[in-house]
mmCIF file of C-alpha atoms and ligand atoms in Angstrom:
data_model
loop_
_atom_site.group_PDB
_atom_site.id
_atom_site.type_symbol
_atom_site.label_atom_id
_atom_site.label_comp_id
_atom_site.label_asym_id
_atom_site.label_seq_id
_atom_site.Cartn_x
_atom_site.Cartn_y
_atom_site.Cartn_z
ATOM 1 C CA MET A 602 85.557 94.282 37.613
ATOM 2 C CA VAL A 603 87.024 97.805 37.965
ATOM 3 C CA THR A 604 86.457 99.208 41.374
ATOM 4 C CA ARG A 605 88.329 102.506 41.215
ATOM 5 C CA ALA A 606 88.575 104.985 38.288
ATOM 6 C CA LEU A 607 90.615 103.753 35.335
ATOM 7 C CA ASP A 608 92.216 106.133 32.858
ATOM 8 C CA VAL A 609 93.565 104.833 29.718
ATOM 9 C CA VAL A 610 95.478 106.791 27.028
ATOM 10 C CA LEU A 611 95.490 105.409 23.575
ATOM 11 C CA LEU A 612 98.570 106.365 21.470
ATOM 12 C CA GLY A 613 99.478 105.607 17.917
ATOM 13 C CA PRO A 614 99.950 107.126 14.508
ATOM 14 C CA PRO A 615 96.943 108.581 12.472
ATOM 15 C CA GLY A 616 94.861 105.589 11.273
ATOM 16 C CA ALA A 617 96.271 103.202 13.806
ATOM 17 C CA GLY A 618 92.649 102.392 14.865
ATOM 18 C CA LYS A 619 92.514 104.459 18.058
ATOM 19 C CA GLY A 620 88.909 105.541 17.407
ATOM 20 C CA THR A 621 87.710 102.132 16.384
ATOM 21 C CA GLN A 622 89.323 100.524 19.527
ATOM 22 C CA ALA A 623 88.551 103.407 21.956
ATOM 23 C CA LYS A 624 84.739 102.900 21.432
ATOM 24 C CA ARG A 625 85.176 99.164 22.250
ATOM 25 C CA VAL A 626 87.337 99.911 25.285
ATOM 26 C CA ALA A 627 84.812 102.440 26.578
ATOM 27 C CA ALA A 628 81.866 100.022 26.171
ATOM 28 C CA THR A 629 83.719 97.104 27.714
ATOM 29 C CA PHE A 630 85.219 98.907 30.749
ATOM 30 C CA ASN A 631 82.383 101.440 31.178
ATOM 31 C CA LEU A 632 84.614 104.455 30.490
ATOM 32 C CA LEU A 633 83.945 107.860 28.879
ATOM 33 C CA HIS A 634 85.439 108.069 25.509
ATOM 34 C CA ILE A 635 87.205 111.432 24.949
ATOM 35 C CA SER A 636 88.342 111.960 21.398
ATOM 36 C CA THR A 637 89.786 115.417 20.874
ATOM 37 C CA GLY A 638 89.583 114.840 17.068
ATOM 38 C CA ASP A 639 85.773 114.214 17.290
ATOM 39 C CA LEU A 640 85.306 117.185 19.681
ATOM 40 C CA LEU A 641 87.120 119.364 17.248
ATOM 41 C CA ARG A 642 85.150 118.172 14.326
ATOM 42 C CA GLU A 643 82.001 118.954 16.400
ATOM 43 C CA GLU A 644 83.158 122.522 16.923
ATOM 44 C CA VAL A 645 83.964 122.786 13.183
ATOM 45 C CA GLY A 646 80.539 121.381 12.250
ATOM 46 C CA LYS A 647 78.737 123.772 14.555
ATOM 47 C CA GLY A 648 80.674 126.735 13.132
ATOM 48 C CA THR A 649 81.957 128.018 16.555
ATOM 49 C CA GLU A 650 84.837 130.423 16.861
ATOM 50 C CA LEU A 651 86.953 127.502 18.187
ATOM 51 C CA GLY A 652 85.875 125.396 15.259
ATOM 52 C CA GLY A 653 86.955 128.046 12.824
ATOM 53 C CA LEU A 654 90.323 128.441 14.362
ATOM 54 C CA ALA A 655 90.921 124.703 14.630
ATOM 55 C CA ALA A 656 89.828 123.890 10.985
ATOM 56 C CA SER A 657 92.739 125.831 9.596
ATOM 57 C CA TYR A 658 95.221 123.572 11.406
ATOM 58 C CA MET A 659 93.320 120.273 10.819
ATOM 59 C CA GLN A 660 93.011 120.811 7.111
ATOM 60 C CA LYS A 661 96.750 120.993 6.796
ATOM 61 C CA GLY A 662 97.416 118.040 9.112
ATOM 62 C CA GLU A 663 98.963 120.295 11.860
ATOM 63 C CA LEU A 664 98.246 120.167 15.563
ATOM 64 C CA VAL A 665 95.653 122.629 16.918
ATOM 65 C CA PRO A 666 97.375 124.838 19.580
ATOM 66 C CA ASP A 667 97.543 123.319 22.983
ATOM 67 C CA ASP A 668 95.491 125.969 24.729
ATOM 68 C CA LEU A 669 92.562 125.660 22.347
ATOM 69 C CA VAL A 670 92.425 121.878 22.816
ATOM 70 C CA ALA A 671 92.818 122.210 26.583
ATOM 71 C CA LYS A 672 89.684 124.391 27.074
ATOM 72 C CA MET A 673 87.643 121.734 25.199
ATOM 73 C CA LEU A 674 89.163 118.844 27.247
ATOM 74 C CA VAL A 675 88.562 120.573 30.633
ATOM 75 C CA THR A 676 84.933 121.105 29.796
ATOM 76 C CA ARG A 677 84.381 117.591 28.766
ATOM 77 C CA LEU A 678 86.205 116.024 31.673
ATOM 78 C CA HIS A 679 84.468 118.183 34.225
ATOM 79 C CA SER A 680 81.054 117.461 32.766
ATOM 80 C CA GLN A 681 81.443 113.756 33.442
ATOM 81 C CA GLN A 682 83.108 113.336 36.810
ATOM 82 C CA SER A 683 81.058 110.490 38.142
ATOM 83 C CA LEU A 684 82.032 107.899 35.516
ATOM 84 C CA ALA A 685 84.534 105.121 36.145
ATOM 85 C CA GLY A 686 87.271 106.759 34.207
ATOM 86 C CA CYS A 687 88.200 107.677 30.695
ATOM 87 C CA VAL A 688 89.824 106.496 27.503
ATOM 88 C CA PHE A 689 91.623 109.361 25.944
ATOM 89 C CA ASP A 690 91.785 108.986 22.154
ATOM 90 C CA GLY A 691 94.167 111.478 20.374
ATOM 91 C CA TYR A 692 95.074 113.171 23.646
ATOM 92 C CA PRO A 693 97.776 113.868 24.734
ATOM 93 C CA ARG A 694 99.817 114.706 21.572
ATOM 94 C CA THR A 695 102.519 116.854 22.948
ATOM 95 C CA ARG A 696 104.509 117.016 26.151
ATOM 96 C CA VAL A 697 102.580 120.125 27.317
ATOM 97 C CA GLN A 698 99.287 118.187 26.839
ATOM 98 C CA ALA A 699 100.665 115.184 28.803
ATOM 99 C CA ASP A 700 101.545 117.514 31.697
ATOM 100 C CA LEU A 701 98.101 119.122 31.624
ATOM 101 C CA LEU A 702 96.378 115.772 31.666
ATOM 102 C CA ASP A 703 98.438 114.688 34.698
ATOM 103 C CA GLY A 704 97.413 117.794 36.495
ATOM 104 C CA LEU A 705 93.720 117.464 35.651
ATOM 105 C CA LEU A 706 93.665 113.846 36.709
ATOM 106 C CA ALA A 707 95.598 114.585 39.835
ATOM 107 C CA GLU A 708 92.870 117.178 40.796
ATOM 108 C CA LEU A 709 90.384 114.319 40.576
ATOM 109 C CA GLY A 710 92.657 111.910 42.552
ATOM 110 C CA ARG A 711 93.322 109.947 39.413
ATOM 111 C CA ARG A 712 96.300 109.293 37.113
ATOM 112 C CA VAL A 713 97.120 107.711 33.706
ATOM 113 C CA ASP A 714 96.934 104.074 34.585
ATOM 114 C CA VAL A 715 97.809 102.659 31.223
ATOM 115 C CA ALA A 716 99.013 104.114 28.008
ATOM 116 C CA VAL A 717 98.528 101.688 25.108
ATOM 117 C CA TYR A 718 100.601 102.269 21.979
ATOM 118 C CA LEU A 719 98.881 100.745 18.969
ATOM 119 C CA ASP A 720 101.738 99.817 16.601
ATOM 120 C CA VAL A 721 100.929 99.984 12.883
ATOM 121 C CA PRO A 722 103.366 100.605 10.034
ATOM 122 C CA ASP A 723 103.154 103.705 7.729
ATOM 123 C CA ASP A 724 102.041 101.814 4.570
ATOM 124 C CA GLU A 725 99.114 100.224 6.449
ATOM 125 C CA VAL A 726 98.183 103.632 7.894
ATOM 126 C CA VAL A 727 98.009 105.179 4.468
ATOM 127 C CA ALA A 728 95.890 102.181 3.227
ATOM 128 C CA ARG A 729 93.556 102.393 6.079
ATOM 129 C CA LEU A 730 93.097 106.215 5.817
ATOM 130 C CA GLY A 731 92.701 106.093 2.134
ATOM 131 C CA GLY A 732 89.725 103.808 2.454
ATOM 132 C CA ARG A 733 88.185 105.294 5.535
ATOM 133 C CA ARG A 734 84.496 106.592 5.298
ATOM 134 C CA SER A 735 83.113 108.474 8.291
ATOM 135 C CA CYS A 736 79.691 109.465 9.510
ATOM 136 C CA PRO A 737 79.521 113.195 10.199
ATOM 137 C CA SER A 738 76.290 112.639 12.197
ATOM 138 C CA CYS A 739 77.026 109.863 14.667
ATOM 139 C CA GLY A 740 80.767 109.465 14.287
ATOM 140 C CA ALA A 741 80.650 105.725 13.048
ATOM 141 C CA VAL A 742 83.716 104.783 11.026
ATOM 142 C CA TYR A 743 84.011 102.240 8.169
ATOM 143 C CA HIS A 744 86.639 101.147 5.680
ATOM 144 C CA VAL A 745 85.639 100.391 2.055
ATOM 145 C CA LEU A 746 87.517 97.063 2.094
ATOM 146 C CA THR A 747 87.807 95.898 5.608
ATOM 147 C CA GLN A 748 84.801 97.219 7.402
ATOM 148 C CA PRO A 749 82.265 98.343 4.511
ATOM 149 C CA PRO A 750 78.811 99.681 5.428
ATOM 150 C CA ALA A 751 75.875 97.480 4.395
ATOM 151 C CA ARG A 752 74.800 100.105 1.752
ATOM 152 C CA ASP A 753 77.488 101.876 -0.238
ATOM 153 C CA MET A 754 78.242 105.310 1.425
ATOM 154 C CA TRP A 755 75.315 105.213 3.916
ATOM 155 C CA CYS A 756 75.806 104.861 7.733
ATOM 156 C CA ASP A 757 74.513 101.566 9.127
ATOM 157 C CA VAL A 758 73.863 103.183 12.515
ATOM 158 C CA CYS A 759 71.904 106.380 11.684
ATOM 159 C CA GLY A 760 71.395 106.293 7.904
ATOM 160 C CA SER A 761 73.370 109.490 7.168
ATOM 161 C CA ALA A 762 75.506 109.909 4.019
ATOM 162 C CA LEU A 763 79.196 109.022 4.616
ATOM 163 C CA VAL A 764 82.028 111.277 3.917
ATOM 164 C CA VAL A 765 85.756 111.172 3.262
ATOM 165 C CA ARG A 766 87.470 113.327 5.861
ATOM 166 C CA GLU A 767 89.313 116.289 4.366
ATOM 167 C CA ASP A 768 92.458 115.423 6.140
ATOM 168 C CA ASP A 769 92.479 111.915 4.604
ATOM 169 C CA ARG A 770 94.064 113.047 1.406
ATOM 170 C CA GLU A 771 97.459 111.464 0.871
ATOM 171 C CA GLU A 772 99.581 114.521 1.228
ATOM 172 C CA VAL A 773 97.782 115.540 4.411
ATOM 173 C CA ILE A 774 98.171 111.958 5.810
ATOM 174 C CA ARG A 775 101.938 112.267 5.199
ATOM 175 C CA GLN A 776 101.996 115.511 7.059
ATOM 176 C CA ARG A 777 99.989 114.059 9.997
ATOM 177 C CA LEU A 778 102.511 111.217 10.211
ATOM 178 C CA SER A 779 105.405 113.547 10.276
ATOM 179 C CA VAL A 780 103.793 115.767 12.960
ATOM 180 C CA TYR A 781 103.049 112.497 14.899
ATOM 181 C CA ARG A 782 106.674 111.542 14.817
ATOM 182 C CA ALA A 783 107.912 114.915 15.929
ATOM 183 C CA HIS A 784 105.516 115.759 18.700
ATOM 184 C CA THR A 785 103.641 112.587 19.891
ATOM 185 C CA GLU A 786 105.962 109.592 19.462
ATOM 186 C CA PRO A 787 108.320 111.089 22.089
ATOM 187 C CA LEU A 788 105.462 110.571 24.639
ATOM 188 C CA LEU A 789 106.191 106.786 24.419
ATOM 189 C CA GLU A 790 109.315 107.264 26.369
ATOM 190 C CA LEU A 791 107.590 109.346 29.038
ATOM 191 C CA TYR A 792 104.923 106.630 29.729
ATOM 192 C CA GLU A 793 107.615 103.871 29.401
ATOM 193 C CA ALA A 794 109.746 105.557 31.959
ATOM 194 C CA ARG A 795 106.650 105.542 34.309
ATOM 195 C CA GLY A 796 106.021 101.906 33.748
ATOM 196 C CA VAL A 797 102.526 102.347 32.286
ATOM 197 C CA LEU A 798 103.270 101.830 28.559
ATOM 198 C CA LYS A 799 101.912 98.729 26.826
ATOM 199 C CA ARG A 800 102.816 98.139 23.186
ATOM 200 C CA VAL A 801 100.120 96.346 21.225
ATOM 201 C CA PRO A 802 100.463 95.238 17.583
ATOM 202 C CA GLY A 803 97.766 96.998 15.740
ATOM 203 C CA GLN A 804 97.550 94.772 12.656
ATOM 204 C CA GLY A 805 95.032 92.010 12.257
ATOM 205 C CA ALA A 806 91.191 92.071 12.458
ATOM 206 C CA PRO A 807 89.769 94.759 14.787
ATOM 207 C CA GLU A 808 88.444 91.947 17.083
ATOM 208 C CA GLU A 809 91.981 90.504 17.421
ATOM 209 C CA VAL A 810 93.498 93.914 18.063
ATOM 210 C CA PHE A 811 90.866 94.471 20.719
ATOM 211 C CA ALA A 812 91.477 91.261 22.493
ATOM 212 C CA ARG A 813 95.223 92.233 22.901
ATOM 213 C CA LEU A 814 94.286 95.778 23.871
ATOM 214 C CA ALA A 815 91.732 94.660 26.480
ATOM 215 C CA ASP A 816 94.389 92.383 28.140
ATOM 216 C CA ALA A 817 96.757 95.380 28.273
ATOM 217 C CA VAL A 818 94.003 97.519 29.803
ATOM 218 C CA ARG A 819 93.254 94.810 32.472
ATOM 219 C CA GLY A 820 96.894 94.657 33.260
ATOM 220 C CA GLY A 821 96.930 98.450 33.832
ATOM 221 C CA SER A 822 93.917 98.386 35.993
ATOM 222 C CA GLN A 823 95.626 96.048 38.423
ATOM 223 C CA ARG A 824 98.542 98.308 39.125
HETATM 224 P P1 LIG B 2345 92.110 112.715 15.083
HETATM 225 O O1 LIG B 2345 90.793 112.590 14.568
HETATM 226 O O2 LIG B 2345 92.427 112.291 16.469
HETATM 227 O O3 LIG B 2345 92.955 111.945 14.034
HETATM 228 P P2 LIG B 2345 94.254 110.953 14.133
HETATM 229 O O4 LIG B 2345 94.894 110.784 15.489
HETATM 230 O O5 LIG B 2345 95.084 111.267 13.001
HETATM 231 O O6 LIG B 2345 93.610 109.620 14.105
HETATM 232 P P3 LIG B 2345 92.513 109.085 13.111
HETATM 233 O O7 LIG B 2345 91.161 109.532 13.551
HETATM 234 O O8 LIG B 2345 92.894 109.559 11.728
HETATM 235 O O9 LIG B 2345 92.734 107.543 13.160
HETATM 236 P P4 LIG B 2345 92.459 106.534 14.173
HETATM 237 O O10 LIG B 2345 93.746 105.994 14.844
HETATM 238 O O11 LIG B 2345 91.341 106.970 15.241
HETATM 239 O O12 LIG B 2345 91.952 105.299 13.349
HETATM 240 P P5 LIG B 2345 90.481 104.801 13.003
HETATM 241 O O13 LIG B 2345 89.914 103.989 14.139
HETATM 242 O O14 LIG B 2345 89.568 105.907 12.542
HETATM 243 O O15 LIG B 2345 92.676 114.202 14.790
HETATM 244 C C1 LIG B 2345 92.432 114.918 13.699
HETATM 245 C C2 LIG B 2345 93.147 116.235 13.755
HETATM 246 O O16 LIG B 2345 92.564 117.041 14.735
HETATM 247 C C3 LIG B 2345 94.531 116.186 13.915
HETATM 248 O O17 LIG B 2345 95.342 116.051 12.864
HETATM 249 C C4 LIG B 2345 94.790 117.643 14.650
HETATM 250 O O18 LIG B 2345 94.815 118.630 13.674
HETATM 251 C C5 LIG B 2345 93.625 117.810 15.434
HETATM 252 N N1 LIG B 2345 93.745 117.267 16.864
HETATM 253 C C6 LIG B 2345 93.039 116.200 17.432
HETATM 254 N N2 LIG B 2345 93.517 116.022 18.608
HETATM 255 C C7 LIG B 2345 94.461 116.949 18.887
HETATM 256 C C8 LIG B 2345 95.139 117.333 20.019
HETATM 257 N N3 LIG B 2345 95.103 116.535 21.270
HETATM 258 N N4 LIG B 2345 96.076 118.348 19.856
HETATM 259 C C9 LIG B 2345 96.198 119.075 18.787
HETATM 260 N N5 LIG B 2345 95.514 118.792 17.740
HETATM 261 C C10 LIG B 2345 94.592 117.721 17.736
HETATM 262 O O19 LIG B 2345 90.770 103.770 11.737
HETATM 263 C C11 LIG B 2345 91.213 104.232 10.557
HETATM 264 C C12 LIG B 2345 90.725 103.420 9.448
HETATM 265 O O20 LIG B 2345 91.206 102.053 9.510
HETATM 266 C C13 LIG B 2345 89.114 103.309 9.452
HETATM 267 O O21 LIG B 2345 88.649 103.210 8.067
HETATM 268 C C14 LIG B 2345 88.920 101.864 10.147
HETATM 269 O O22 LIG B 2345 87.725 101.313 9.641
HETATM 270 C C15 LIG B 2345 90.157 101.147 9.707
HETATM 271 N N6 LIG B 2345 90.625 100.150 10.683
HETATM 272 C C16 LIG B 2345 90.637 100.277 11.996
HETATM 273 N N7 LIG B 2345 91.177 99.180 12.598
HETATM 274 C C17 LIG B 2345 91.467 98.334 11.572
HETATM 275 C C18 LIG B 2345 92.054 97.051 11.553
HETATM 276 N N8 LIG B 2345 92.430 96.401 12.722
HETATM 277 N N9 LIG B 2345 92.291 96.431 10.339
HETATM 278 C C19 LIG B 2345 91.938 97.091 9.217
HETATM 279 N N10 LIG B 2345 91.275 98.374 9.161
HETATM 280 C C20 LIG B 2345 91.144 98.936 10.396
#
């Protein structure tokens, strides 16, 4: 039983399974799931000014500028202060973002308790993202081979038509991987130096990966 706020960062390349696992972590540990990718896609879907700016970066597999993502994150974090903590999925992705997150959590008397790195090789990432189907209405995520919906191209949860994300084309996936290596992978060293990094093999069935991840999170909550 978690008695103080628990803040978990999920790190890993595109397609590592961060979103799939973050939902489970949030439900199991009663945490708020904050996915900056989902928040950005919501802004794009609503046609806001921020969404318009973000879309041009996302379509190319580039990072959205730190200040745009920061505004969205602050709003989300401050709207949900009473919860037991957060699982951050896709944030931070740069050193600037990591520093900002530390500052925001410190204002709330919290810190990053555990940073989990989901380790998945590049060829598996490309296979996973090539077969991903996403629900634009409720955010549910499927895979045509490993987690197919009951009815081809229709969401099991809300019945909406599933889509292939625009950034799941192979050339954009390669670019996202290269951006990940350049900007986000160095954060592993940062969290390792603080003693909060847990490396979790991301291959195997989602349930198996979750069992490893949950152990890592429990370890982090006891620090
Ligand atoms: P975002 O949506 O965060 O994309 P990402 O980090 O590239 O991660 P993905 O959502 O592609 O993959 P995932 O790791 O969540 O895997 P999933 O669980 O879906 O960001 C998109 C864009 O927004 C970025 O490129 C950037 O432009 C912008 N952005 C977002 N955050 C930003 C930030 N902080 N700063 C700046 N820009 C930002 O799984 C993938 C597939 O694999 C699914 O089909 C799933 O069913 C399947 N799968 C999952 N687990 C398994 C398993 N164990 N075995 C087999 N298949 C599995």
